[in-house]
PDB file of C-alpha atoms in Angstrom:
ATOM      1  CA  UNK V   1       6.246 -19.751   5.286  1.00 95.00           C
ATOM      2  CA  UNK V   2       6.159 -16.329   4.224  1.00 96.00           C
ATOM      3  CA  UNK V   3       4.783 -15.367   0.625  1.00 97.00           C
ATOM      4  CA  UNK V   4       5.486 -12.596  -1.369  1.00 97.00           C
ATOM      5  CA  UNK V   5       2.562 -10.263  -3.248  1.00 97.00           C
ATOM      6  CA  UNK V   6       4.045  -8.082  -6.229  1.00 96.00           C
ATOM      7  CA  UNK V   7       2.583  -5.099  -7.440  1.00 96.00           C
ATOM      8  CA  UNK V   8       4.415  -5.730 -10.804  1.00 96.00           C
ATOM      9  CA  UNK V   9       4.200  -2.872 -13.565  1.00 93.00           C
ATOM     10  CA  UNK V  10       7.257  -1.311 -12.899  1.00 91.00           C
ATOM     11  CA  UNK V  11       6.819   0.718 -16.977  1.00 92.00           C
ATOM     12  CA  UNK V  12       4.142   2.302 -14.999  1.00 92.00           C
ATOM     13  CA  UNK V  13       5.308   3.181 -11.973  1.00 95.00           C
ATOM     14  CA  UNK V  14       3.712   0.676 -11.121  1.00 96.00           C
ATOM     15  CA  UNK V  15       0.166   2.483 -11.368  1.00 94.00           C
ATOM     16  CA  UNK V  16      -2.503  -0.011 -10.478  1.00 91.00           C
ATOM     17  CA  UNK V  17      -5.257  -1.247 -13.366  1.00 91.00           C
ATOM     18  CA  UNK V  18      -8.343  -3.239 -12.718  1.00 90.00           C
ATOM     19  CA  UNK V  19      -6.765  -6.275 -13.521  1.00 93.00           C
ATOM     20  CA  UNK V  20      -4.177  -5.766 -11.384  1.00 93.00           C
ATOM     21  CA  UNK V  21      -6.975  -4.963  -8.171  1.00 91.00           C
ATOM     22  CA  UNK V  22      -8.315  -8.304  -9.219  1.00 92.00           C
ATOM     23  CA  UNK V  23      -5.315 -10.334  -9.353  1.00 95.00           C
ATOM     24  CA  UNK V  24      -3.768  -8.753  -6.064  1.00 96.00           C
ATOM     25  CA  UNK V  25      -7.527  -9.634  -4.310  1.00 95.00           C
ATOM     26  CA  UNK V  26      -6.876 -13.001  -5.643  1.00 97.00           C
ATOM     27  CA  UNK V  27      -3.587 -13.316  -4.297  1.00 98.00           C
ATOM     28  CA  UNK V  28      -4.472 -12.354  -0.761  1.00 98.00           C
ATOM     29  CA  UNK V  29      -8.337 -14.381  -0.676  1.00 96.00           C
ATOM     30  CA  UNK V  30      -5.763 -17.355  -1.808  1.00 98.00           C
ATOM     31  CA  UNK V  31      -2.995 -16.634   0.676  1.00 98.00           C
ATOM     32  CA  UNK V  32      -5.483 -16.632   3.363  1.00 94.00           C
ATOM     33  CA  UNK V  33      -6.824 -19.937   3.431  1.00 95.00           C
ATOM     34  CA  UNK V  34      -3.472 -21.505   2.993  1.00 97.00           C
ATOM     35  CA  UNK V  35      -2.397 -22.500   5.951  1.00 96.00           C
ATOM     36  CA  UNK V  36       1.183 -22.905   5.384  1.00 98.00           C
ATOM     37  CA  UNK V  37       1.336 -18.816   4.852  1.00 98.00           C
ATOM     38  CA  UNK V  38       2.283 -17.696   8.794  1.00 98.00           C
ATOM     39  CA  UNK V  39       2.878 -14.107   7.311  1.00 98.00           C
ATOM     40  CA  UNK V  40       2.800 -11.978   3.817  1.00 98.00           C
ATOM     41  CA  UNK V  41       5.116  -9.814   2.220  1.00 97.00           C
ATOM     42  CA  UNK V  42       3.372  -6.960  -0.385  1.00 97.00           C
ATOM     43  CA  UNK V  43       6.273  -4.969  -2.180  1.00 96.00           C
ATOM     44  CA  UNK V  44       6.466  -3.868  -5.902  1.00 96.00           C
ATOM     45  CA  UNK V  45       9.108  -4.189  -8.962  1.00 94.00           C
ATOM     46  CA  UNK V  46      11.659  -1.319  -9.536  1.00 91.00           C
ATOM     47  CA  UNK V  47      12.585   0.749  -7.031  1.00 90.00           C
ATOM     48  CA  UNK V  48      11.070   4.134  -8.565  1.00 93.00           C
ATOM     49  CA  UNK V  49       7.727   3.386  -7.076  1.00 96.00           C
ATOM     50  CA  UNK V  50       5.422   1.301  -4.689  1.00 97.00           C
ATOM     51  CA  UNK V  51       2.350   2.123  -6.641  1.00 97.00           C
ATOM     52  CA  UNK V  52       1.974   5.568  -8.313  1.00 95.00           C
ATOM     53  CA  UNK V  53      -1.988   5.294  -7.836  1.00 91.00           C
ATOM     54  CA  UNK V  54      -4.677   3.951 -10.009  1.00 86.00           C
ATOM     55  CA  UNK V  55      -4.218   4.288 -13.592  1.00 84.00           C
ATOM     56  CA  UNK V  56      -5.567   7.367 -15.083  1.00 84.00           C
ATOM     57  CA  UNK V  57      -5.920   5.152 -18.534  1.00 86.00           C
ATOM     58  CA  UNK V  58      -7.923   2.502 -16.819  1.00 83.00           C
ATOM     59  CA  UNK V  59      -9.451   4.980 -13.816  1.00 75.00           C
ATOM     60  CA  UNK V  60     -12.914   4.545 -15.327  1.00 75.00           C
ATOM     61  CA  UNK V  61     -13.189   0.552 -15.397  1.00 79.00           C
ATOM     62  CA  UNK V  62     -11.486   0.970 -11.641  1.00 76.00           C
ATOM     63  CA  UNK V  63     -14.135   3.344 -10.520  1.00 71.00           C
ATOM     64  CA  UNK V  64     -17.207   1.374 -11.719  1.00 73.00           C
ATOM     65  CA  UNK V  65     -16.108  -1.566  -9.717  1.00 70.00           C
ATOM     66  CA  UNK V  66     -19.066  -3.176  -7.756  1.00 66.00           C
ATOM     67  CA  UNK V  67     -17.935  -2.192  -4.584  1.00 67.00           C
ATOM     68  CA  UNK V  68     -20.461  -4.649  -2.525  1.00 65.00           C
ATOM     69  CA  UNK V  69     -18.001  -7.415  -4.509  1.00 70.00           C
ATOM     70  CA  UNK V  70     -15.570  -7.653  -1.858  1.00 74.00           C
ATOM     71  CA  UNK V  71     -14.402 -10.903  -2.881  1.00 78.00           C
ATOM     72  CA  UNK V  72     -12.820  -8.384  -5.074  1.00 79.00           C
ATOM     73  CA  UNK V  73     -12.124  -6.037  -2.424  1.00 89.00           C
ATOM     74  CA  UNK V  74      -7.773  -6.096  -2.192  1.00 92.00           C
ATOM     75  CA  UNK V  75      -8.041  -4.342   0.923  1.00 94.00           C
ATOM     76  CA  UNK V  76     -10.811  -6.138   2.279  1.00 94.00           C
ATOM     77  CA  UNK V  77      -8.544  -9.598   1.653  1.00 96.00           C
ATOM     78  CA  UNK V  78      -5.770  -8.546   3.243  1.00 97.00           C
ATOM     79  CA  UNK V  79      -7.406  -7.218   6.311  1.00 96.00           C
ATOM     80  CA  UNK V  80      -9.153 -11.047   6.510  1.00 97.00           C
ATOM     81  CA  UNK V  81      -5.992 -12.278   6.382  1.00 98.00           C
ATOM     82  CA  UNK V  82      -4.960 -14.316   9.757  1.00 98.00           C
ATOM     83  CA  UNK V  83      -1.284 -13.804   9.659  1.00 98.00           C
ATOM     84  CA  UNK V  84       0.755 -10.274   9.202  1.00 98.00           C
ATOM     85  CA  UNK V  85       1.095  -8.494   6.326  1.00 98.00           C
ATOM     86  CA  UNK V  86       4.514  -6.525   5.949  1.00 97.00           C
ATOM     87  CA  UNK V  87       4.494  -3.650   3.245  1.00 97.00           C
ATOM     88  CA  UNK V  88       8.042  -2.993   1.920  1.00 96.00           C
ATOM     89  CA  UNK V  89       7.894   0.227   0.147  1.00 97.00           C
ATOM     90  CA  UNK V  90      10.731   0.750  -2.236  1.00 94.00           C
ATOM     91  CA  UNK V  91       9.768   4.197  -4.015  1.00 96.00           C
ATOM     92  CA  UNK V  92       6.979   6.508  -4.002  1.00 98.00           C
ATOM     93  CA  UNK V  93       3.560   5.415  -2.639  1.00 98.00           C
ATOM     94  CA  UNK V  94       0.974   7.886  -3.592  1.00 96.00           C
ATOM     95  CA  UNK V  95      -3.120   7.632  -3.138  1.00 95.00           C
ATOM     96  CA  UNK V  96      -4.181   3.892  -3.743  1.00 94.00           C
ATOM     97  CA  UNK V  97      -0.798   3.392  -3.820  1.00 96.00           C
ATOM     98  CA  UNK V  98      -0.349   4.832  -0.120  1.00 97.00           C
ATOM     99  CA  UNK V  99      -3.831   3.175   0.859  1.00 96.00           C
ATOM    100  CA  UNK V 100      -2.627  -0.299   0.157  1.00 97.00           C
ATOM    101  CA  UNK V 101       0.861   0.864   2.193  1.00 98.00           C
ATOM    102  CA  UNK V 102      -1.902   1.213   5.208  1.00 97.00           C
ATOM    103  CA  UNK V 103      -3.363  -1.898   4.792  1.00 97.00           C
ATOM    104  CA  UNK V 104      -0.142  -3.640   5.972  1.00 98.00           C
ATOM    105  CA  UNK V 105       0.928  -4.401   9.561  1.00 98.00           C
ATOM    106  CA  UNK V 106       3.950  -3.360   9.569  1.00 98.00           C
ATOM    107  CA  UNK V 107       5.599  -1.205   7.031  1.00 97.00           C
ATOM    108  CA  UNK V 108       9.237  -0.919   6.074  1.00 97.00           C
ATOM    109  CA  UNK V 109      10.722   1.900   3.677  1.00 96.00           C
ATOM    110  CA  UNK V 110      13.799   2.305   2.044  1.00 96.00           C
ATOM    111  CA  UNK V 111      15.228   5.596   2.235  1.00 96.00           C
ATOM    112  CA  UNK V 112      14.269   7.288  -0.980  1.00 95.00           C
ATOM    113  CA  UNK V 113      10.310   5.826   0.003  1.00 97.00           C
ATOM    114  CA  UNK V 114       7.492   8.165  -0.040  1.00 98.00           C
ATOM    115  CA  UNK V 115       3.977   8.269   1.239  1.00 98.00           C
ATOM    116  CA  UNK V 116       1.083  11.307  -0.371  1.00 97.00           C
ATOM    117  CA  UNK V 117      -1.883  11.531  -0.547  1.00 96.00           C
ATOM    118  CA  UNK V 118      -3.085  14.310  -3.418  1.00 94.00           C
ATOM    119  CA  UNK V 119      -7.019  13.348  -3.571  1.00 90.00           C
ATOM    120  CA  UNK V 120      -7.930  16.439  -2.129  1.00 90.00           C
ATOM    121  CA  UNK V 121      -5.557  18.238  -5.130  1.00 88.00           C
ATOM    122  CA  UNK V 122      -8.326  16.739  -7.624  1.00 84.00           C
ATOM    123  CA  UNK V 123     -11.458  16.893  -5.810  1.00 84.00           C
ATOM    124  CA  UNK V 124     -11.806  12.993  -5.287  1.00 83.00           C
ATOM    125  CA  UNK V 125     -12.411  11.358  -1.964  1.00 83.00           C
ATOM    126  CA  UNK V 126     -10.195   8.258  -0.582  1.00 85.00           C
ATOM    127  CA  UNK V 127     -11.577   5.113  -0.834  1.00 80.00           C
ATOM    128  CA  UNK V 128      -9.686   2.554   1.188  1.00 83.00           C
ATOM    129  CA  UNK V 129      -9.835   3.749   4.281  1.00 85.00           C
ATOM    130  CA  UNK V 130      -7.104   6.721   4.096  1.00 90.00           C
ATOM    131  CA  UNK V 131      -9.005   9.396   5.889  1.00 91.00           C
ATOM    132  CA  UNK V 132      -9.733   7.097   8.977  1.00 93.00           C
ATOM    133  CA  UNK V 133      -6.492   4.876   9.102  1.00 95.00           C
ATOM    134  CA  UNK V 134      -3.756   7.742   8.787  1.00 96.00           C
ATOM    135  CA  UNK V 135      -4.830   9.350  11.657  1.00 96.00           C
ATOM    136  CA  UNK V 136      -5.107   6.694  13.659  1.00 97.00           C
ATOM    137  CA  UNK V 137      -0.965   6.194  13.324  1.00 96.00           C
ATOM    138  CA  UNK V 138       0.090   9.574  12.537  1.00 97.00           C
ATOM    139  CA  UNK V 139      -2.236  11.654  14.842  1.00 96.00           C
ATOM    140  CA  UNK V 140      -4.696  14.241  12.863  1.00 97.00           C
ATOM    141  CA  UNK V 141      -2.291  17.098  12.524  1.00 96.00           C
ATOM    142  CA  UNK V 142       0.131  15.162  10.369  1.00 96.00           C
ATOM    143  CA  UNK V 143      -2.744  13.751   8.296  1.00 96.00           C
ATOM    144  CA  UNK V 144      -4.363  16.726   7.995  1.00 95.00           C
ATOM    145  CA  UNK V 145      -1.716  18.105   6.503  1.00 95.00           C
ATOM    146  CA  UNK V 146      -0.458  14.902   4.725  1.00 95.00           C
ATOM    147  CA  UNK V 147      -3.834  15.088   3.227  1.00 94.00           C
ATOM    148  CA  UNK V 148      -4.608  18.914   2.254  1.00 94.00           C
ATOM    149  CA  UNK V 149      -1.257  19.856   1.284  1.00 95.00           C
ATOM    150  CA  UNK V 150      -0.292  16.683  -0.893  1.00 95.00           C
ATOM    151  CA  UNK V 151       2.915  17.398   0.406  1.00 94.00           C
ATOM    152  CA  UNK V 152       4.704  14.039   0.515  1.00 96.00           C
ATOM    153  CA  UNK V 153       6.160  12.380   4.042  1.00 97.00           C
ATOM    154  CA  UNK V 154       9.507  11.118   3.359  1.00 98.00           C
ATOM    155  CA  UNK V 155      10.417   8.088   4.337  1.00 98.00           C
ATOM    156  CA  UNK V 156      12.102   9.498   7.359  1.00 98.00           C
ATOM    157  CA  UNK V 157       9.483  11.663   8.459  1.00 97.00           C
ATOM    158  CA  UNK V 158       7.248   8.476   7.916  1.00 98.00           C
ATOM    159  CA  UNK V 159       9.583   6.980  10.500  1.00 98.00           C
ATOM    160  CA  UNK V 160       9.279   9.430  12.921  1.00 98.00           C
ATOM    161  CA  UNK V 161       5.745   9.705  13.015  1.00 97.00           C
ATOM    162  CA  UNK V 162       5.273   6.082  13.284  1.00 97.00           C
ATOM    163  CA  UNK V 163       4.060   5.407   9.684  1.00 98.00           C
ATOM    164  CA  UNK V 164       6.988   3.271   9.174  1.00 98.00           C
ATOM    165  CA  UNK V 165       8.014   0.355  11.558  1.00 98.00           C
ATOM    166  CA  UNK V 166      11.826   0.888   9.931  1.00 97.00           C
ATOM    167  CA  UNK V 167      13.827   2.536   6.924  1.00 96.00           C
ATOM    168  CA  UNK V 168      15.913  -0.590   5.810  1.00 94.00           C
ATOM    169  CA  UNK V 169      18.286  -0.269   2.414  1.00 83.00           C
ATOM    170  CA  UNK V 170      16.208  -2.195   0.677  1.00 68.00           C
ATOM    171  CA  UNK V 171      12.312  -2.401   1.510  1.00 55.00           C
ATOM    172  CA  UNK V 172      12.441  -5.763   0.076  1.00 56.00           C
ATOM    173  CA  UNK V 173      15.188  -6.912   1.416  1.00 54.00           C
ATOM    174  CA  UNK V 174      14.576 -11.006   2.674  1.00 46.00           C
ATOM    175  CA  UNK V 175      16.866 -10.241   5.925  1.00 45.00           C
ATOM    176  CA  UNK V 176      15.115  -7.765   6.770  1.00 51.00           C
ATOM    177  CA  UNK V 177      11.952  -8.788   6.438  1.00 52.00           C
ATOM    178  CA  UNK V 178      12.567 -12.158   8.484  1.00 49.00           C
ATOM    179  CA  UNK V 179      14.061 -10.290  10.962  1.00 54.00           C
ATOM    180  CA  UNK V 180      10.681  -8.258  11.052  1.00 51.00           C
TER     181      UNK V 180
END
Protein backbone atom coordinates (compact mmCIF):
# COMPACT_ATOMS: atom_id res chain seq x y z
CA UNK A 1 0.00 0.00 0.00
CA UNK A 2 0.99 3.44 0.13
CA UNK A 3 1.64 5.22 3.62
CA UNK A 4 1.45 8.60 4.48
CA UNK A 5 4.42 10.64 6.61
CA UNK A 6 3.07 14.01 8.24
CA UNK A 7 5.11 16.77 9.09
CA UNK A 8 2.38 17.82 11.65
CA UNK A 9 2.86 21.31 13.50
CA UNK A 10 0.80 23.24 11.44
CA UNK A 11 0.86 26.39 14.76
CA UNK A 12 4.33 26.47 13.51
CA UNK A 13 4.34 26.51 10.16
CA UNK A 14 5.14 23.55 10.57
CA UNK A 15 8.91 24.40 11.58
CA UNK A 16 10.69 21.17 12.34
CA UNK A 17 12.02 20.38 16.22
CA UNK A 18 14.28 17.59 17.21
CA UNK A 19 11.61 15.51 18.15
CA UNK A 20 9.99 15.87 15.18
CA UNK A 21 13.61 14.79 13.06
CA UNK A 22 13.41 11.80 15.31
CA UNK A 23 9.96 10.75 14.89
CA UNK A 24 9.95 11.42 10.99
CA UNK A 25 13.49 9.09 10.94
CA UNK A 26 11.40 6.66 12.76
CA UNK A 27 8.66 6.72 10.47
CA UNK A 28 10.69 6.15 7.35
CA UNK A 29 13.51 3.33 9.13
CA UNK A 30 9.87 1.67 10.00
CA UNK A 31 8.25 2.14 6.61
CA UNK A 32 11.19 0.60 5.05
CA UNK A 33 11.28 -2.75 6.29
CA UNK A 34 7.60 -3.19 5.91
CA UNK A 35 7.04 -4.85 3.11
CA UNK A 36 3.52 -4.14 2.47
CA UNK A 37 4.65 -0.22 1.87
CA UNK A 38 5.18 -0.34 -2.30
CA UNK A 39 5.50 3.57 -2.07
CA UNK A 40 5.41 6.69 0.58
CA UNK A 41 3.66 9.78 0.67
CA UNK A 42 5.55 12.83 2.92
CA UNK A 43 3.16 15.97 3.02
CA UNK A 44 2.42 18.31 6.04
CA UNK A 45 -0.86 19.73 7.96
CA UNK A 46 -2.32 23.16 6.86
CA UNK A 47 -1.81 24.39 3.76
CA UNK A 48 0.33 27.61 4.83
CA UNK A 49 3.47 25.59 4.84
CA UNK A 50 5.45 22.31 4.01
CA UNK A 51 8.01 22.97 6.64
CA UNK A 52 9.11 26.57 7.42
CA UNK A 53 12.72 25.18 8.44
CA UNK A 54 14.13 24.06 11.68
CA UNK A 55 12.92 25.72 14.67
CA UNK A 56 14.82 28.69 15.71
CA UNK A 57 13.50 27.80 19.51
CA UNK A 58 14.84 24.31 19.33
CA UNK A 59 17.83 25.13 16.53
CA UNK A 60 20.43 24.41 19.21
CA UNK A 61 19.29 20.75 20.37
CA UNK A 62 18.85 20.25 16.28
CA UNK A 63 22.34 21.35 15.60
CA UNK A 64 24.14 19.23 18.25
CA UNK A 65 22.64 16.15 16.80
CA UNK A 66 25.26 13.28 16.46
CA UNK A 67 25.38 13.35 12.96
CA UNK A 68 27.35 9.79 12.60
CA UNK A 69 23.67 8.58 14.22
CA UNK A 70 22.06 8.04 11.04
CA UNK A 71 19.63 5.75 12.37
CA UNK A 72 18.51 9.18 13.17
CA UNK A 73 19.36 10.55 9.94
CA UNK A 74 15.46 11.49 8.23
CA UNK A 75 17.10 11.93 5.07
CA UNK A 76 19.33 9.15 5.26
CA UNK A 77 15.94 6.80 5.90
CA UNK A 78 14.19 7.88 3.23
CA UNK A 79 16.91 7.62 0.70
CA UNK A 80 17.22 3.65 2.09
CA UNK A 81 13.91 3.36 1.41
CA UNK A 82 13.14 0.60 -1.48
CA UNK A 83 9.96 2.01 -2.81
CA UNK A 84 9.22 5.86 -3.99
CA UNK A 85 8.79 8.55 -1.96
CA UNK A 86 6.28 11.31 -3.31
CA UNK A 87 6.60 14.85 -1.58
CA UNK A 88 3.28 16.77 -1.79
CA UNK A 89 4.07 20.27 -0.95
CA UNK A 90 1.08 22.27 0.08
CA UNK A 91 2.69 25.77 1.16
CA UNK A 92 6.01 27.16 1.54
CA UNK A 93 9.07 24.86 1.78
CA UNK A 94 12.01 26.79 2.92
CA UNK A 95 15.74 25.39 4.01
CA UNK A 96 15.26 21.95 5.87
CA UNK A 97 12.01 22.36 4.88
CA UNK A 98 13.04 22.49 1.02
CA UNK A 99 15.87 19.80 1.77
CA UNK A 100 13.41 17.19 2.85
CA UNK A 101 11.17 18.40 -0.50
CA UNK A 102 14.56 16.99 -2.34
CA UNK A 103 14.70 13.96 -0.67
CA UNK A 104 11.49 12.76 -2.43
CA UNK A 105 11.17 11.09 -5.85
CA UNK A 106 8.80 12.78 -7.18
CA UNK A 107 7.41 16.02 -6.00
CA UNK A 108 3.97 17.50 -6.48
CA UNK A 109 2.99 21.25 -5.54
CA UNK A 110 -0.07 22.95 -5.25
CA UNK A 111 -0.18 26.21 -6.74
CA UNK A 112 0.45 28.62 -3.93
CA UNK A 113 3.78 25.98 -3.07
CA UNK A 114 7.12 27.42 -2.63
CA UNK A 115 10.66 26.20 -2.58
CA UNK A 116 13.91 28.79 -0.88
CA UNK A 117 16.62 28.32 0.26
CA UNK A 118 17.93 31.54 2.57
CA UNK A 119 21.12 29.75 4.33
CA UNK A 120 23.37 31.82 2.57
CA UNK A 121 21.08 35.08 4.00
CA UNK A 122 22.44 33.90 7.60
CA UNK A 123 25.78 32.64 7.01
CA UNK A 124 24.89 28.84 7.64
CA UNK A 125 25.72 26.06 5.26
CA UNK A 126 23.00 23.33 4.02
CA UNK A 127 23.10 20.23 5.52
CA UNK A 128 21.03 17.68 3.67
CA UNK A 129 22.36 17.65 0.63
CA UNK A 130 20.87 21.07 -0.90
CA UNK A 131 23.96 22.40 -2.52
CA UNK A 132 24.62 19.07 -4.48
CA UNK A 133 20.95 17.82 -5.17
CA UNK A 134 19.39 21.20 -6.56
CA UNK A 135 21.64 21.39 -9.18
CA UNK A 136 21.49 18.22 -10.22
CA UNK A 137 17.49 18.91 -11.24
CA UNK A 138 17.50 22.50 -11.75
CA UNK A 139 20.90 23.01 -13.54
CA UNK A 140 23.51 25.43 -11.54
CA UNK A 141 22.23 28.73 -12.79
CA UNK A 142 18.83 28.32 -11.21
CA UNK A 143 20.41 27.05 -7.98
CA UNK A 144 22.82 29.45 -7.89
CA UNK A 145 20.53 31.87 -7.81
CA UNK A 146 17.84 29.90 -5.84
CA UNK A 147 20.57 29.75 -3.36
CA UNK A 148 22.34 33.36 -3.17
CA UNK A 149 19.39 35.38 -3.70
CA UNK A 150 16.87 33.50 -1.28
CA UNK A 151 14.55 34.49 -3.75
CA UNK A 152 11.80 31.85 -3.63
CA UNK A 153 10.81 29.48 -6.91
CA UNK A 154 7.18 29.40 -7.14
CA UNK A 155 5.56 26.55 -7.58
CA UNK A 156 5.29 27.19 -11.26
CA UNK A 157 8.69 28.12 -11.88
CA UNK A 158 9.47 24.88 -9.80
CA UNK A 159 7.50 23.20 -12.58
CA UNK A 160 9.24 24.50 -15.27
CA UNK A 161 12.55 23.85 -14.19
CA UNK A 162 11.80 20.36 -13.36
CA UNK A 163 11.75 20.70 -9.52
CA UNK A 164 8.24 19.67 -9.54
CA UNK A 165 6.91 16.45 -11.32
CA UNK A 166 3.24 18.44 -11.32
CA UNK A 167 1.23 21.47 -9.72
CA UNK A 168 -2.01 19.54 -8.66
CA UNK A 169 -4.91 21.59 -6.50
CA UNK A 170 -4.14 19.94 -3.73
CA UNK A 171 -0.48 18.51 -3.06
CA UNK A 172 -2.11 15.99 -0.97
CA UNK A 173 -4.65 15.17 -2.85
CA UNK A 174 -5.19 10.87 -2.75
CA UNK A 175 -6.17 11.00 -6.67
CA UNK A 176 -3.52 12.52 -7.45
CA UNK A 177 -1.09 10.93 -5.78
CA UNK A 178 -2.29 7.32 -7.00
CA UNK A 179 -2.37 8.52 -10.23
CA UNK A 180 1.41 9.49 -9.64
Amino acid sequence: GVAVVVIDSPKTVNAITQVMLLSLAKAFRDLRVDRSVRAAVLTATGRRAFSTGIDLGDAERVFKMDESRLDDDIVHQMELCPFPIIGAVNGVAINAGFELALACDVLLASPRASFRDTHAAFGILPSWGLSQKLPRIVGANVARMTSLTAAPLTATDARRCGLVNAIVHEAHDAHDMRDV
